[in-house]
């Protein structure tokens, strides 16, 4: 039962991500699309935290807090003209994360 | 040697063993049924995964083609943020209690993916705010 619930929640998260990309079809809907993306990510993370094997919540929360702080500060302080380079740098970080996961 | 009591005892033991084996067989049959039910309706797990992949390819292709050229930079930024959904794998790796190498790797991956999530969505927000002023 819990497995079905998790699979269903991941499906909802996937739909949210697709709606996020759809929001970029026009500038009017683009900002709402960003919110869809955030919602989908939140659903996926919360569902995973509720899974039976995930127990060490302190470690995880500390990790998210550290990463979130670095990301927020960096994204807010950087100059507008340097934004594409920042996106590229972030891409490399998530690739490194995928390597660690593997 | 063969007195009625020992025969009765032996028979009772045999009957208990038979009951136990019947129960084991029943639970095995239940498990087998559950396993076959879990693989989607008669097909193998590979086919259902392949189905999801093919549909995802189509959805992704048409959704991305629908993005106006002016919004391609925010597209790069938001797809970066969404790709950090690999944090799900990192959470599962960092999840178990106790200390292990996998857990350290998972923790590092959680930190990196969080940088990406928070940073990515905020960067996208900044880019889109810039757009909103121009289009007005």
Tab-separated table of C-alpha atoms in Angstrom, chain A residues 17-91:
chain	number	residue	atom	x	y	z
A	17	UNK	CA	7.608	19.081	-13.649
A	18	UNK	CA	5.967	18.782	-17.052
A	19	UNK	CA	3.622	21.643	-16.185
A	20	UNK	CA	6.704	23.647	-15.162
A	21	UNK	CA	8.179	23.219	-18.646
A	22	UNK	CA	4.830	24.016	-20.259
A	23	UNK	CA	4.763	27.306	-18.352
A	24	UNK	CA	7.726	28.467	-20.429
A	25	UNK	CA	5.597	28.593	-23.570
A	26	UNK	CA	4.914	32.271	-22.968
A	27	UNK	CA	6.248	34.950	-20.610
A	28	UNK	CA	2.801	35.351	-19.093
A	29	UNK	CA	2.674	31.777	-17.803
A	30	UNK	CA	6.394	31.432	-17.153
A	31	UNK	CA	6.444	32.558	-13.537
A	32	UNK	CA	3.589	30.195	-12.653
A	33	UNK	CA	5.592	27.445	-14.352
A	34	UNK	CA	8.480	28.058	-11.968
A	35	UNK	CA	6.107	27.576	-9.052
A	36	UNK	CA	4.899	24.280	-10.563
A	37	UNK	CA	8.525	23.124	-10.647
A	38	UNK	CA	9.072	24.011	-7.007
A	39	UNK	CA	5.853	22.210	-6.033
A	40	UNK	CA	6.846	19.075	-7.934
A	41	UNK	CA	10.270	19.028	-6.313
A	42	UNK	CA	8.713	19.440	-2.857
A	43	UNK	CA	6.317	16.525	-3.480
A	44	UNK	CA	9.154	14.267	-4.648
A	45	UNK	CA	11.385	15.094	-1.676
A	46	UNK	CA	8.624	14.738	0.935
A	47	UNK	CA	7.543	11.401	-0.521
A	48	UNK	CA	11.094	10.084	-0.386
A	49	UNK	CA	11.501	11.232	3.215
A	50	UNK	CA	8.449	9.169	4.119
A	51	UNK	CA	9.870	5.940	2.678
A	52	UNK	CA	10.632	3.099	5.096
A	53	UNK	CA	14.417	2.985	4.555
A	54	UNK	CA	14.984	6.690	5.176
A	55	UNK	CA	15.688	7.141	8.865
A	56	UNK	CA	18.493	9.614	9.594
A	57	UNK	CA	16.490	12.811	9.294
A	58	UNK	CA	19.019	15.039	11.121
A	59	UNK	CA	21.789	14.223	8.649
A	60	UNK	CA	19.464	14.839	5.716
A	61	UNK	CA	18.075	18.121	7.060
A	62	UNK	CA	21.598	19.371	7.790
A	63	UNK	CA	22.622	18.484	4.228
A	64	UNK	CA	19.653	20.240	2.673
A	65	UNK	CA	20.196	23.291	4.913
A	66	UNK	CA	23.866	23.600	3.962
A	67	UNK	CA	23.199	23.118	0.271
A	68	UNK	CA	20.167	25.376	0.307
A	69	UNK	CA	22.069	28.159	2.039
A	70	UNK	CA	24.937	27.988	-0.458
A	71	UNK	CA	22.538	27.911	-3.396
A	72	UNK	CA	20.334	30.748	-2.162
A	73	UNK	CA	23.194	33.076	-1.287
A	74	UNK	CA	24.994	32.410	-4.563
A	75	UNK	CA	21.885	32.857	-6.680
A	76	UNK	CA	20.854	36.076	-4.990
A	77	UNK	CA	24.212	37.805	-4.961
A	78	UNK	CA	25.452	37.073	-8.459
A	79	UNK	CA	25.243	39.750	-11.153
A	80	UNK	CA	22.534	39.483	-13.807
A	81	UNK	CA	25.022	39.252	-16.641
A	82	UNK	CA	26.706	36.276	-15.072
A	83	UNK	CA	23.515	34.240	-14.770
A	84	UNK	CA	24.102	31.857	-17.731
A	85	UNK	CA	27.547	30.985	-16.402
A	86	UNK	CA	26.007	30.327	-13.014
A	87	UNK	CA	23.469	27.987	-14.615
A	88	UNK	CA	26.302	26.112	-16.301
A	89	UNK	CA	28.180	25.844	-13.008
A	90	UNK	CA	25.055	24.516	-11.283
A	91	UNK	CA	24.657	21.925	-14.032
